């Protein structure tokens, strides 16, 4: 018989085979942020140890949803029964029914309370990560860019929720696709009538939505203000990343921009490590899964990883993209080495790259046909044969 252990912002929960909640341990309110960071760092928390110890002998398999290694649990009771599964069936069930389960364990009283807690915790995690003590500037930069990713994930989920909620009251607002404008409209106006008057896209429209009580509208407005605050925090962190990149990696910033440059530093672990990588590693950084798949199954190797996010690479013709990615990786390697070893800003690296891209595009305006590829392959083979023949002749002469 199996038992599942998984976690969420509230704490650790146990489910049986039928996904019935049989045990749970909640984090203390003041410890939630620190506990979530502990889990992110792949540390086994005291709550996880405790909930494992509660499991009786009637269960022969303990399925834990975690990124930890199985060996990390070797000093824990019931180690032989523990199996790692990510994602687990119980974890998927928890995420699909999160609000109802959190209400069941008295972590929240209603969905609105969950959203407020999520915004609050996300903000605290972002701030805490930014304030983590570190003497190296690039460590601060890494925390900032990772915080941006987490804030984006949080904002995306919350906007999806408020769009579903707001549609009940004001379905016409769905014509506004820009998320910032959407949230601003809800947060700044008291009701849909005011919003219609003050927005050109909604002029002369009569809403077909349900009539809500004032309390319902106030809650929606507060929720929108929370998301707006999170969006403003994101902008502040973006500005902070700009300043940090300008300070520690101006050449890389000039070539790639602050966000992509910071992501590469974060993926490498530090500016120093990125400076030590060859261009070939930088080119496929972020495409490790595709690389391992190539090594395992023989599929085509990846031509680019994170650097695909650069607009020049992304918008180039597909048949030139590999060459352009290779050129960009070389420029990145050069820029990072300048930043780390010389600490001098040398303008013009971006312009040099753009000129090289123009040359590649001019030389290859159309994709190669199969016949051209076959001819190239044949010429390569004949060259190889001729070399072998020459070596063979040389050996015969020696004899």
mmCIF file of C-alpha atoms in Angstrom:
data_model
loop_
_atom_site.group_PDB
_atom_site.id
_atom_site.type_symbol
_atom_site.label_atom_id
_atom_site.label_comp_id
_atom_site.label_asym_id
_atom_site.label_seq_id
_atom_site.Cartn_x
_atom_site.Cartn_y
_atom_site.Cartn_z
ATOM 1 C CA UNK A 1 0.000 0.000 0.000
ATOM 2 C CA UNK A 2 1.341 3.437 -0.972
ATOM 3 C CA UNK A 3 1.327 6.733 0.884
ATOM 4 C CA UNK A 4 2.208 10.061 -0.735
ATOM 5 C CA UNK A 5 3.976 13.047 0.844
ATOM 6 C CA UNK A 6 3.990 16.427 -0.877
ATOM 7 C CA UNK A 7 4.237 20.085 0.118
ATOM 8 C CA UNK A 8 2.822 23.536 -0.616
ATOM 9 C CA UNK A 9 3.017 27.010 0.956
ATOM 10 C CA UNK A 10 1.093 25.729 3.990
ATOM 11 C CA UNK A 11 3.334 22.792 4.903
ATOM 12 C CA UNK A 12 3.542 19.030 4.314
ATOM 13 C CA UNK A 13 0.567 16.813 3.499
ATOM 14 C CA UNK A 14 0.035 13.023 3.370
ATOM 15 C CA UNK A 15 -2.384 11.309 0.977
ATOM 16 C CA UNK A 16 -3.348 7.666 0.574
ATOM 17 C CA UNK A 17 -3.898 5.782 -2.710
ATOM 18 C CA UNK A 18 -7.345 7.363 -3.089
ATOM 19 C CA UNK A 19 -5.866 10.849 -2.551
ATOM 20 C CA UNK A 20 -7.609 11.222 0.777
ATOM 21 C CA UNK A 21 -5.808 13.540 3.179
ATOM 22 C CA UNK A 22 -4.675 11.444 6.152
ATOM 23 C CA UNK A 23 -2.096 13.692 7.850
ATOM 24 C CA UNK A 24 -0.548 17.156 7.574
ATOM 25 C CA UNK A 25 1.919 19.428 9.356
ATOM 26 C CA UNK A 26 1.616 23.184 8.817
ATOM 27 C CA UNK A 27 4.494 25.638 8.886
ATOM 28 C CA UNK A 28 4.371 28.314 11.550
ATOM 29 C CA UNK A 29 3.113 31.574 10.012
ATOM 30 C CA UNK A 30 6.359 33.418 10.759
ATOM 31 C CA UNK A 31 8.511 30.580 9.315
ATOM 32 C CA UNK A 32 6.748 30.058 5.961
ATOM 33 C CA UNK A 33 9.160 32.141 3.855
ATOM 34 C CA UNK A 34 12.283 30.576 5.393
ATOM 35 C CA UNK A 35 10.846 27.064 5.080
ATOM 36 C CA UNK A 36 10.004 27.560 1.384
ATOM 37 C CA UNK A 37 13.540 28.807 0.745
ATOM 38 C CA UNK A 38 14.889 25.751 2.610
ATOM 39 C CA UNK A 39 12.842 23.466 0.347
ATOM 40 C CA UNK A 40 14.064 25.352 -2.737
ATOM 41 C CA UNK A 41 17.648 24.706 -1.598
ATOM 42 C CA UNK A 42 16.837 20.971 -1.366
ATOM 43 C CA UNK A 43 17.114 20.850 2.420
ATOM 44 C CA UNK A 44 14.999 18.386 4.395
ATOM 45 C CA UNK A 45 12.946 20.412 6.872
ATOM 46 C CA UNK A 46 12.035 19.366 10.414
ATOM 47 C CA UNK A 47 8.365 19.219 9.331
ATOM 48 C CA UNK A 48 9.212 16.731 6.568
ATOM 49 C CA UNK A 49 11.131 14.525 9.017
ATOM 50 C CA UNK A 50 8.240 14.675 11.460
ATOM 51 C CA UNK A 51 5.542 13.719 8.951
ATOM 52 C CA UNK A 52 7.638 10.755 7.721
ATOM 53 C CA UNK A 53 8.015 9.553 11.322
ATOM 54 C CA UNK A 54 4.190 9.576 11.727
ATOM 55 C CA UNK A 55 3.703 6.923 9.014
ATOM 56 C CA UNK A 56 2.806 3.516 10.434
ATOM 57 C CA UNK A 57 4.034 0.102 9.281
ATOM 58 C CA UNK A 58 0.907 -0.704 7.253
ATOM 59 C CA UNK A 59 2.347 1.239 4.288
ATOM 60 C CA UNK A 60 5.054 -0.493 2.258
ATOM 61 C CA UNK A 61 5.877 2.481 -0.040
ATOM 62 C CA UNK A 62 6.388 6.148 0.878
ATOM 63 C CA UNK A 63 6.296 8.300 -2.287
ATOM 64 C CA UNK A 64 7.847 11.732 -1.682
ATOM 65 C CA UNK A 65 7.545 14.539 -4.224
ATOM 66 C CA UNK A 66 10.919 16.278 -3.918
ATOM 67 C CA UNK A 67 14.026 17.293 -5.857
ATOM 68 C CA UNK A 68 16.241 15.736 -3.190
ATOM 69 C CA UNK A 69 18.228 12.579 -3.881
ATOM 70 C CA UNK A 70 17.082 9.305 -2.367
ATOM 71 C CA UNK A 71 20.375 9.088 -0.454
ATOM 72 C CA UNK A 72 19.533 12.362 1.365
ATOM 73 C CA UNK A 73 16.980 10.384 3.405
ATOM 74 C CA UNK A 74 19.341 7.592 4.512
ATOM 75 C CA UNK A 75 19.376 8.759 8.156
ATOM 76 C CA UNK A 76 15.584 9.002 8.321
ATOM 77 C CA UNK A 77 13.248 6.353 9.676
ATOM 78 C CA UNK A 78 11.590 4.151 6.993
ATOM 79 C CA UNK A 79 14.409 4.927 4.534
ATOM 80 C CA UNK A 80 13.975 1.549 2.773
ATOM 81 C CA UNK A 81 10.345 2.359 1.954
ATOM 82 C CA UNK A 82 11.026 5.837 0.552
ATOM 83 C CA UNK A 83 10.797 6.479 -3.199
ATOM 84 C CA UNK A 84 11.237 9.788 -5.022
ATOM 85 C CA UNK A 85 8.670 10.838 -7.631
ATOM 86 C CA UNK A 86 8.419 14.254 -9.270
ATOM 87 C CA UNK A 87 5.770 15.189 -10.105
ATOM 88 C CA UNK A 88 3.787 12.691 -8.054
ATOM 89 C CA UNK A 89 0.112 11.843 -8.543
ATOM 90 C CA UNK A 90 -0.695 13.280 -5.119
ATOM 91 C CA UNK A 91 1.245 16.448 -5.932
ATOM 92 C CA UNK A 92 -0.804 16.931 -9.099
ATOM 93 C CA UNK A 93 -4.000 16.300 -7.139
ATOM 94 C CA UNK A 94 -2.954 18.869 -4.510
ATOM 95 C CA UNK A 95 -2.227 21.542 -7.124
ATOM 96 C CA UNK A 96 -5.547 20.916 -8.897
ATOM 97 C CA UNK A 97 -7.540 21.192 -5.655
ATOM 98 C CA UNK A 98 -5.294 23.549 -3.705
ATOM 99 C CA UNK A 99 -7.894 26.070 -2.502
ATOM 100 C CA UNK A 100 -10.299 23.391 -1.221
ATOM 101 C CA UNK A 101 -7.520 21.483 0.583
ATOM 102 C CA UNK A 102 -6.103 24.643 2.195
ATOM 103 C CA UNK A 103 -9.594 25.481 3.444
ATOM 104 C CA UNK A 104 -9.972 21.914 4.758
ATOM 105 C CA UNK A 105 -6.779 22.184 6.854
ATOM 106 C CA UNK A 106 -7.785 25.693 8.060
ATOM 107 C CA UNK A 107 -4.811 27.428 6.454
ATOM 108 C CA UNK A 108 -7.222 29.854 4.758
ATOM 109 C CA UNK A 109 -10.897 30.734 5.093
ATOM 110 C CA UNK A 110 -11.586 31.723 1.479
ATOM 111 C CA UNK A 111 -9.868 32.026 -1.931
ATOM 112 C CA UNK A 112 -9.229 35.749 -1.455
ATOM 113 C CA UNK A 113 -7.186 35.072 1.689
ATOM 114 C CA UNK A 114 -5.050 32.599 -0.273
ATOM 115 C CA UNK A 115 -4.310 35.184 -2.961
ATOM 116 C CA UNK A 116 -3.357 37.793 -0.383
ATOM 117 C CA UNK A 117 -1.057 35.316 1.361
ATOM 118 C CA UNK A 118 0.513 34.254 -1.945
ATOM 119 C CA UNK A 119 1.256 37.876 -2.918
ATOM 120 C CA UNK A 120 2.667 38.586 0.543
ATOM 121 C CA UNK A 121 4.879 35.472 0.598
ATOM 122 C CA UNK A 122 6.104 36.025 -2.979
ATOM 123 C CA UNK A 123 7.080 39.604 -2.129
ATOM 124 C CA UNK A 124 8.906 38.517 1.019
ATOM 125 C CA UNK A 125 10.804 35.784 -0.835
ATOM 126 C CA UNK A 126 11.843 38.259 -3.546
ATOM 127 C CA UNK A 127 13.008 40.817 -0.967
ATOM 128 C CA UNK A 128 14.796 38.190 1.143
ATOM 129 C CA UNK A 129 16.642 36.819 -1.875
ATOM 130 C CA UNK A 130 17.760 40.295 -2.846
ATOM 131 C CA UNK A 131 19.037 40.989 0.674
ATOM 132 C CA UNK A 132 20.955 37.729 1.055
ATOM 133 C CA UNK A 133 24.360 38.610 2.386
ATOM 134 C CA UNK A 134 27.041 38.251 -0.267
ATOM 135 C CA UNK A 135 30.227 40.175 -0.950
ATOM 136 C CA UNK A 136 30.190 39.417 -4.642
ATOM 137 C CA UNK A 137 28.032 41.702 -6.760
ATOM 138 C CA UNK A 138 27.135 38.943 -9.207
ATOM 139 C CA UNK A 139 25.545 36.901 -6.417
ATOM 140 C CA UNK A 140 23.187 39.804 -5.746
ATOM 141 C CA UNK A 141 22.478 40.002 -9.473
ATOM 142 C CA UNK A 142 21.682 36.270 -9.622
ATOM 143 C CA UNK A 143 19.214 36.598 -6.746
ATOM 144 C CA UNK A 144 17.542 39.542 -8.485
ATOM 145 C CA UNK A 145 17.080 37.822 -11.860
ATOM 146 C CA UNK A 146 15.784 34.652 -10.158
ATOM 147 C CA UNK A 147 13.348 36.825 -8.186
ATOM 148 C CA UNK A 148 12.082 38.303 -11.466
ATOM 149 C CA UNK A 149 11.336 34.787 -12.770
ATOM 150 C CA UNK A 150 9.437 33.892 -9.589
ATOM 151 C CA UNK A 151 7.507 37.172 -9.555
ATOM 152 C CA UNK A 152 6.557 36.619 -13.226
ATOM 153 C CA UNK A 153 5.257 33.165 -12.362
ATOM 154 C CA UNK A 154 3.246 34.564 -9.441
ATOM 155 C CA UNK A 155 1.823 37.457 -11.480
ATOM 156 C CA UNK A 156 0.864 35.096 -14.314
ATOM 157 C CA UNK A 157 -1.146 32.850 -11.967
ATOM 158 C CA UNK A 158 -2.831 35.769 -10.206
ATOM 159 C CA UNK A 159 -3.781 37.516 -13.462
ATOM 160 C CA UNK A 160 -5.279 34.293 -14.786
ATOM 161 C CA UNK A 161 -7.373 34.085 -11.616
ATOM 162 C CA UNK A 162 -8.523 37.743 -11.601
ATOM 163 C CA UNK A 163 -9.479 37.540 -15.304
ATOM 164 C CA UNK A 164 -11.795 34.610 -14.556
ATOM 165 C CA UNK A 165 -13.186 36.427 -11.521
ATOM 166 C CA UNK A 166 -13.656 39.833 -13.188
ATOM 167 C CA UNK A 167 -15.378 38.275 -16.227
ATOM 168 C CA UNK A 168 -18.388 37.456 -14.052
ATOM 169 C CA UNK A 169 -18.891 41.159 -13.299
ATOM 170 C CA UNK A 170 -17.399 42.868 -16.358
ATOM 171 C CA UNK A 171 -16.949 40.480 -19.367
ATOM 172 C CA UNK A 172 -16.284 43.348 -21.820
ATOM 173 C CA UNK A 173 -12.933 44.044 -20.139
ATOM 174 C CA UNK A 174 -11.566 40.891 -21.808
ATOM 175 C CA UNK A 175 -10.986 43.014 -24.942
ATOM 176 C CA UNK A 176 -8.006 44.527 -23.073
ATOM 177 C CA UNK A 177 -5.163 42.066 -23.630
ATOM 178 C CA UNK A 178 -2.354 44.062 -22.013
ATOM 179 C CA UNK A 179 -2.125 42.754 -18.443
ATOM 180 C CA UNK A 180 -0.821 46.003 -16.924
ATOM 181 C CA UNK A 181 -3.605 48.059 -18.517
ATOM 182 C CA UNK A 182 -6.141 45.425 -17.437
ATOM 183 C CA UNK A 183 -5.049 45.492 -13.773
ATOM 184 C CA UNK A 184 -4.772 49.301 -13.742
ATOM 185 C CA UNK A 185 -8.344 49.630 -14.998
ATOM 186 C CA UNK A 186 -9.716 47.456 -12.185
ATOM 187 C CA UNK A 187 -7.505 48.984 -9.488
ATOM 188 C CA UNK A 188 -8.053 52.661 -10.395
ATOM 189 C CA UNK A 189 -11.836 52.782 -10.912
ATOM 190 C CA UNK A 190 -14.593 52.078 -8.422
ATOM 191 C CA UNK A 191 -16.930 50.225 -10.802
ATOM 192 C CA UNK A 192 -17.373 49.129 -14.420
ATOM 193 C CA UNK A 193 -19.347 52.248 -15.360
ATOM 194 C CA UNK A 194 -16.369 54.481 -14.438
ATOM 195 C CA UNK A 195 -13.997 52.152 -16.284
ATOM 196 C CA UNK A 196 -16.120 52.315 -19.467
ATOM 197 C CA UNK A 197 -16.210 56.130 -19.367
ATOM 198 C CA UNK A 198 -12.441 56.432 -18.980
ATOM 199 C CA UNK A 199 -11.260 53.874 -21.526
ATOM 200 C CA UNK A 200 -11.408 54.446 -25.291
ATOM 201 C CA UNK A 201 -11.611 50.720 -26.060
ATOM 202 C CA UNK A 202 -14.734 50.372 -23.924
ATOM 203 C CA UNK A 203 -16.603 53.554 -24.914
ATOM 204 C CA UNK A 204 -20.331 53.248 -25.718
ATOM 205 C CA UNK A 205 -20.472 49.714 -24.348
ATOM 206 C CA UNK A 206 -23.113 48.437 -21.971
ATOM 207 C CA UNK A 207 -21.939 45.633 -19.726
ATOM 208 C CA UNK A 208 -23.729 42.294 -19.822
ATOM 209 C CA UNK A 209 -22.053 41.107 -16.624
ATOM 210 C CA UNK A 210 -23.748 40.161 -13.373
ATOM 211 C CA UNK A 211 -24.593 42.885 -10.867
ATOM 212 C CA UNK A 212 -22.410 42.442 -7.792
ATOM 213 C CA UNK A 213 -22.732 43.881 -4.329
ATOM 214 C CA UNK A 214 -20.369 46.636 -3.218
ATOM 215 C CA UNK A 215 -18.405 44.230 -0.985
ATOM 216 C CA UNK A 216 -17.664 41.981 -3.978
ATOM 217 C CA UNK A 217 -16.423 44.918 -6.070
ATOM 218 C CA UNK A 218 -14.213 46.177 -3.210
ATOM 219 C CA UNK A 219 -12.536 42.756 -2.886
ATOM 220 C CA UNK A 220 -11.842 42.656 -6.641
ATOM 221 C CA UNK A 221 -10.359 46.150 -6.471
ATOM 222 C CA UNK A 222 -8.113 45.195 -3.518
ATOM 223 C CA UNK A 223 -6.968 42.064 -5.323
ATOM 224 C CA UNK A 224 -6.103 44.130 -8.425
ATOM 225 C CA UNK A 225 -4.141 46.593 -6.274
ATOM 226 C CA UNK A 226 -2.119 43.691 -4.827
ATOM 227 C CA UNK A 227 -1.192 42.526 -8.339
ATOM 228 C CA UNK A 228 -0.401 46.103 -9.385
ATOM 229 C CA UNK A 229 1.942 46.397 -6.401
ATOM 230 C CA UNK A 230 3.683 43.191 -7.493
ATOM 231 C CA UNK A 231 4.064 44.550 -11.045
ATOM 232 C CA UNK A 232 5.642 47.715 -9.636
ATOM 233 C CA UNK A 233 8.032 45.615 -7.517
ATOM 234 C CA UNK A 234 9.064 43.800 -10.682
ATOM 235 C CA UNK A 235 9.886 47.092 -12.408
ATOM 236 C CA UNK A 236 11.966 48.164 -9.406
ATOM 237 C CA UNK A 237 13.951 44.915 -9.523
ATOM 238 C CA UNK A 238 14.428 45.320 -13.300
ATOM 239 C CA UNK A 239 15.939 48.768 -12.723
ATOM 240 C CA UNK A 240 18.152 47.269 -10.013
ATOM 241 C CA UNK A 241 19.360 44.601 -12.479
ATOM 242 C CA UNK A 242 20.162 47.338 -15.029
ATOM 243 C CA UNK A 243 22.331 49.127 -12.455
ATOM 244 C CA UNK A 244 24.094 45.924 -11.371
ATOM 245 C CA UNK A 245 24.773 44.808 -14.953
ATOM 246 C CA UNK A 246 26.123 48.243 -15.836
ATOM 247 C CA UNK A 247 28.440 47.985 -12.837
ATOM 248 C CA UNK A 248 29.788 44.430 -13.151
ATOM 249 C CA UNK A 249 29.231 43.434 -16.811
ATOM 250 C CA UNK A 250 28.836 46.522 -19.051
ATOM 251 C CA UNK A 251 30.163 44.770 -22.173
ATOM 252 C CA UNK A 252 27.770 41.858 -21.764
ATOM 253 C CA UNK A 253 24.921 44.297 -21.080
ATOM 254 C CA UNK A 254 25.735 46.229 -24.254
ATOM 255 C CA UNK A 255 25.687 43.027 -26.316
ATOM 256 C CA UNK A 256 22.666 41.192 -24.872
ATOM 257 C CA UNK A 257 20.775 43.616 -22.653
ATOM 258 C CA UNK A 258 20.457 43.388 -18.881
ATOM 259 C CA UNK A 259 17.911 40.574 -18.540
ATOM 260 C CA UNK A 260 19.464 37.998 -20.878
ATOM 261 C CA UNK A 261 22.975 38.856 -19.674
ATOM 262 C CA UNK A 262 21.902 38.345 -16.059
ATOM 263 C CA UNK A 263 20.225 35.022 -16.953
ATOM 264 C CA UNK A 264 23.484 33.725 -18.436
ATOM 265 C CA UNK A 265 25.423 34.759 -15.311
ATOM 266 C CA UNK A 266 22.770 33.102 -13.148
ATOM 267 C CA UNK A 267 22.871 29.879 -15.184
ATOM 268 C CA UNK A 268 26.672 29.746 -14.978
ATOM 269 C CA UNK A 269 26.639 30.470 -11.233
ATOM 270 C CA UNK A 270 28.862 33.560 -11.331
ATOM 271 C CA UNK A 271 30.515 36.009 -13.715
ATOM 272 C CA UNK A 272 33.840 34.266 -13.103
ATOM 273 C CA UNK A 273 32.487 30.860 -14.141
ATOM 274 C CA UNK A 274 30.849 32.326 -17.250
ATOM 275 C CA UNK A 275 34.179 33.937 -18.206
ATOM 276 C CA UNK A 276 35.885 30.533 -17.957
ATOM 277 C CA UNK A 277 33.406 28.780 -20.259
ATOM 278 C CA UNK A 278 34.319 28.294 -23.943
ATOM 279 C CA UNK A 279 32.017 29.779 -26.589
ATOM 280 C CA UNK A 280 30.706 26.304 -27.477
ATOM 281 C CA UNK A 281 29.392 25.846 -23.913
ATOM 282 C CA UNK A 282 27.853 29.323 -23.823
ATOM 283 C CA UNK A 283 26.074 28.617 -27.128
ATOM 284 C CA UNK A 284 24.064 25.676 -25.736
ATOM 285 C CA UNK A 285 23.798 26.865 -22.130
ATOM 286 C CA UNK A 286 20.203 26.290 -21.055
ATOM 287 C CA UNK A 287 19.678 23.419 -23.536
ATOM 288 C CA UNK A 288 21.179 20.697 -21.329
ATOM 289 C CA UNK A 289 18.149 18.399 -21.670
ATOM 290 C CA UNK A 290 18.373 18.486 -25.465
ATOM 291 C CA UNK A 291 22.130 17.837 -25.250
ATOM 292 C CA UNK A 292 21.672 14.775 -23.013
ATOM 293 C CA UNK A 293 18.920 13.528 -25.329
ATOM 294 C CA UNK A 294 21.362 13.878 -28.242
ATOM 295 C CA UNK A 295 24.032 11.907 -26.369
ATOM 296 C CA UNK A 296 21.552 9.223 -25.313
ATOM 297 C CA UNK A 297 19.427 8.738 -28.434
ATOM 298 C CA UNK A 298 21.520 10.219 -31.228
ATOM 299 C CA UNK A 299 19.030 12.989 -32.022
ATOM 300 C CA UNK A 300 20.331 16.203 -33.589
ATOM 301 C CA UNK A 301 22.381 18.229 -31.083
ATOM 302 C CA UNK A 302 21.001 21.607 -29.926
ATOM 303 C CA UNK A 303 22.267 24.669 -31.794
ATOM 304 C CA UNK A 304 21.418 27.197 -29.087
ATOM 305 C CA UNK A 305 20.065 27.513 -25.562
ATOM 306 C CA UNK A 306 19.359 30.706 -23.634
ATOM 307 C CA UNK A 307 20.874 32.860 -26.377
ATOM 308 C CA UNK A 308 17.830 32.042 -28.539
ATOM 309 C CA UNK A 309 16.089 34.739 -26.462
ATOM 310 C CA UNK A 310 18.253 37.361 -28.168
ATOM 311 C CA UNK A 311 16.005 39.053 -30.781
ATOM 312 C CA UNK A 312 18.662 38.892 -33.513
ATOM 313 C CA UNK A 313 18.986 35.108 -33.152
ATOM 314 C CA UNK A 314 15.265 34.552 -32.661
ATOM 315 C CA UNK A 315 14.199 36.647 -35.672
ATOM 316 C CA UNK A 316 16.857 35.365 -38.077
ATOM 317 C CA UNK A 317 16.140 32.908 -40.900
ATOM 318 C CA UNK A 318 16.049 29.358 -39.564
ATOM 319 C CA UNK A 319 18.793 28.141 -41.923
ATOM 320 C CA UNK A 320 21.192 30.824 -40.630
ATOM 321 C CA UNK A 321 20.230 30.627 -36.959
ATOM 322 C CA UNK A 322 22.925 28.114 -35.990
ATOM 323 C CA UNK A 323 25.715 30.204 -37.550
ATOM 324 C CA UNK A 324 24.408 33.403 -35.959
ATOM 325 C CA UNK A 325 24.125 31.688 -32.559
ATOM 326 C CA UNK A 326 27.746 30.542 -32.901
ATOM 327 C CA UNK A 327 28.877 34.096 -33.712
ATOM 328 C CA UNK A 328 26.918 35.477 -30.768
ATOM 329 C CA UNK A 329 28.426 32.898 -28.399
ATOM 330 C CA UNK A 330 31.914 33.985 -29.484
ATOM 331 C CA UNK A 331 31.023 37.639 -28.866
ATOM 332 C CA UNK A 332 29.555 36.778 -25.443
ATOM 333 C CA UNK A 333 32.729 34.904 -24.498
ATOM 334 C CA UNK A 334 34.805 37.927 -25.512
ATOM 335 C CA UNK A 335 32.530 40.420 -23.718
ATOM 336 C CA UNK A 336 32.478 38.431 -20.456
ATOM 337 C CA UNK A 337 36.258 38.030 -20.456
ATOM 338 C CA UNK A 338 36.602 41.792 -20.894
ATOM 339 C CA UNK A 339 34.204 42.392 -18.010
ATOM 340 C CA UNK A 340 35.850 39.940 -15.632
ATOM 341 C CA UNK A 341 39.551 40.249 -16.453
ATOM 342 C CA UNK A 342 39.954 43.865 -17.622
ATOM 343 C CA UNK A 343 36.978 45.665 -16.043
ATOM 344 C CA UNK A 344 36.972 48.024 -19.052
ATOM 345 C CA UNK A 345 34.023 48.932 -21.224
ATOM 346 C CA UNK A 346 34.758 48.766 -24.946
ATOM 347 C CA UNK A 347 31.866 50.089 -27.066
ATOM 348 C CA UNK A 348 31.111 48.714 -30.503
ATOM 349 C CA UNK A 349 30.800 44.989 -29.730
ATOM 350 C CA UNK A 350 27.082 45.013 -30.580
ATOM 351 C CA UNK A 351 27.684 46.813 -33.888
ATOM 352 C CA UNK A 352 30.423 44.320 -34.810
ATOM 353 C CA UNK A 353 28.038 41.431 -34.203
ATOM 354 C CA UNK A 354 25.258 43.063 -36.254
ATOM 355 C CA UNK A 355 27.660 43.547 -39.197
ATOM 356 C CA UNK A 356 28.694 39.892 -39.040
ATOM 357 C CA UNK A 357 25.026 38.863 -39.024
ATOM 358 C CA UNK A 358 24.404 40.994 -42.143
ATOM 359 C CA UNK A 359 27.243 39.201 -43.929
ATOM 360 C CA UNK A 360 25.833 35.776 -42.993
ATOM 361 C CA UNK A 361 22.347 36.777 -44.212
ATOM 362 C CA UNK A 362 23.735 38.138 -47.518
ATOM 363 C CA UNK A 363 25.838 35.035 -48.171
ATOM 364 C CA UNK A 364 22.919 32.705 -47.379
ATOM 365 C CA UNK A 365 19.696 34.389 -48.562
ATOM 366 C CA UNK A 366 17.980 31.034 -49.185
ATOM 367 C CA UNK A 367 18.082 27.637 -47.457
ATOM 368 C CA UNK A 368 20.263 24.995 -49.055
ATOM 369 C CA UNK A 369 18.432 22.392 -51.141
ATOM 370 C CA UNK A 370 18.924 18.673 -50.617
ATOM 371 C CA UNK A 371 20.987 18.450 -53.812
ATOM 372 C CA UNK A 372 23.383 21.124 -52.550
ATOM 373 C CA UNK A 373 23.710 19.345 -49.215
ATOM 374 C CA UNK A 374 24.384 16.024 -50.951
ATOM 375 C CA UNK A 375 27.039 17.640 -53.171
ATOM 376 C CA UNK A 376 28.738 19.124 -50.131
ATOM 377 C CA UNK A 377 28.693 15.745 -48.388
ATOM 378 C CA UNK A 378 30.133 14.021 -51.488
ATOM 379 C CA UNK A 379 32.964 16.548 -51.814
ATOM 380 C CA UNK A 380 33.790 16.058 -48.151
ATOM 381 C CA UNK A 381 33.912 12.291 -48.647
ATOM 382 C CA UNK A 382 36.141 12.571 -51.738
ATOM 383 C CA UNK A 383 38.517 14.845 -49.849
ATOM 384 C CA UNK A 384 38.704 12.286 -47.070
ATOM 385 C CA UNK A 385 39.418 9.483 -49.575
ATOM 386 C CA UNK A 386 42.130 11.444 -51.315
ATOM 387 C CA UNK A 387 43.878 12.061 -47.993
ATOM 388 C CA UNK A 388 43.791 8.347 -47.217
ATOM 389 C CA UNK A 389 45.140 7.548 -50.666
ATOM 390 C CA UNK A 390 48.001 10.023 -50.183
ATOM 391 C CA UNK A 391 48.907 8.499 -46.841
ATOM 392 C CA UNK A 392 48.819 5.026 -48.391
ATOM 393 C CA UNK A 393 51.150 6.162 -51.219
ATOM 394 C CA UNK A 394 53.569 7.694 -48.736
ATOM 395 C CA UNK A 395 53.709 4.451 -46.775
ATOM 396 C CA UNK A 396 54.350 2.470 -49.981
ATOM 397 C CA UNK A 397 57.206 4.823 -50.914
ATOM 398 C CA UNK A 398 58.787 4.372 -47.510
ATOM 399 C CA UNK A 399 58.664 0.588 -47.889
#
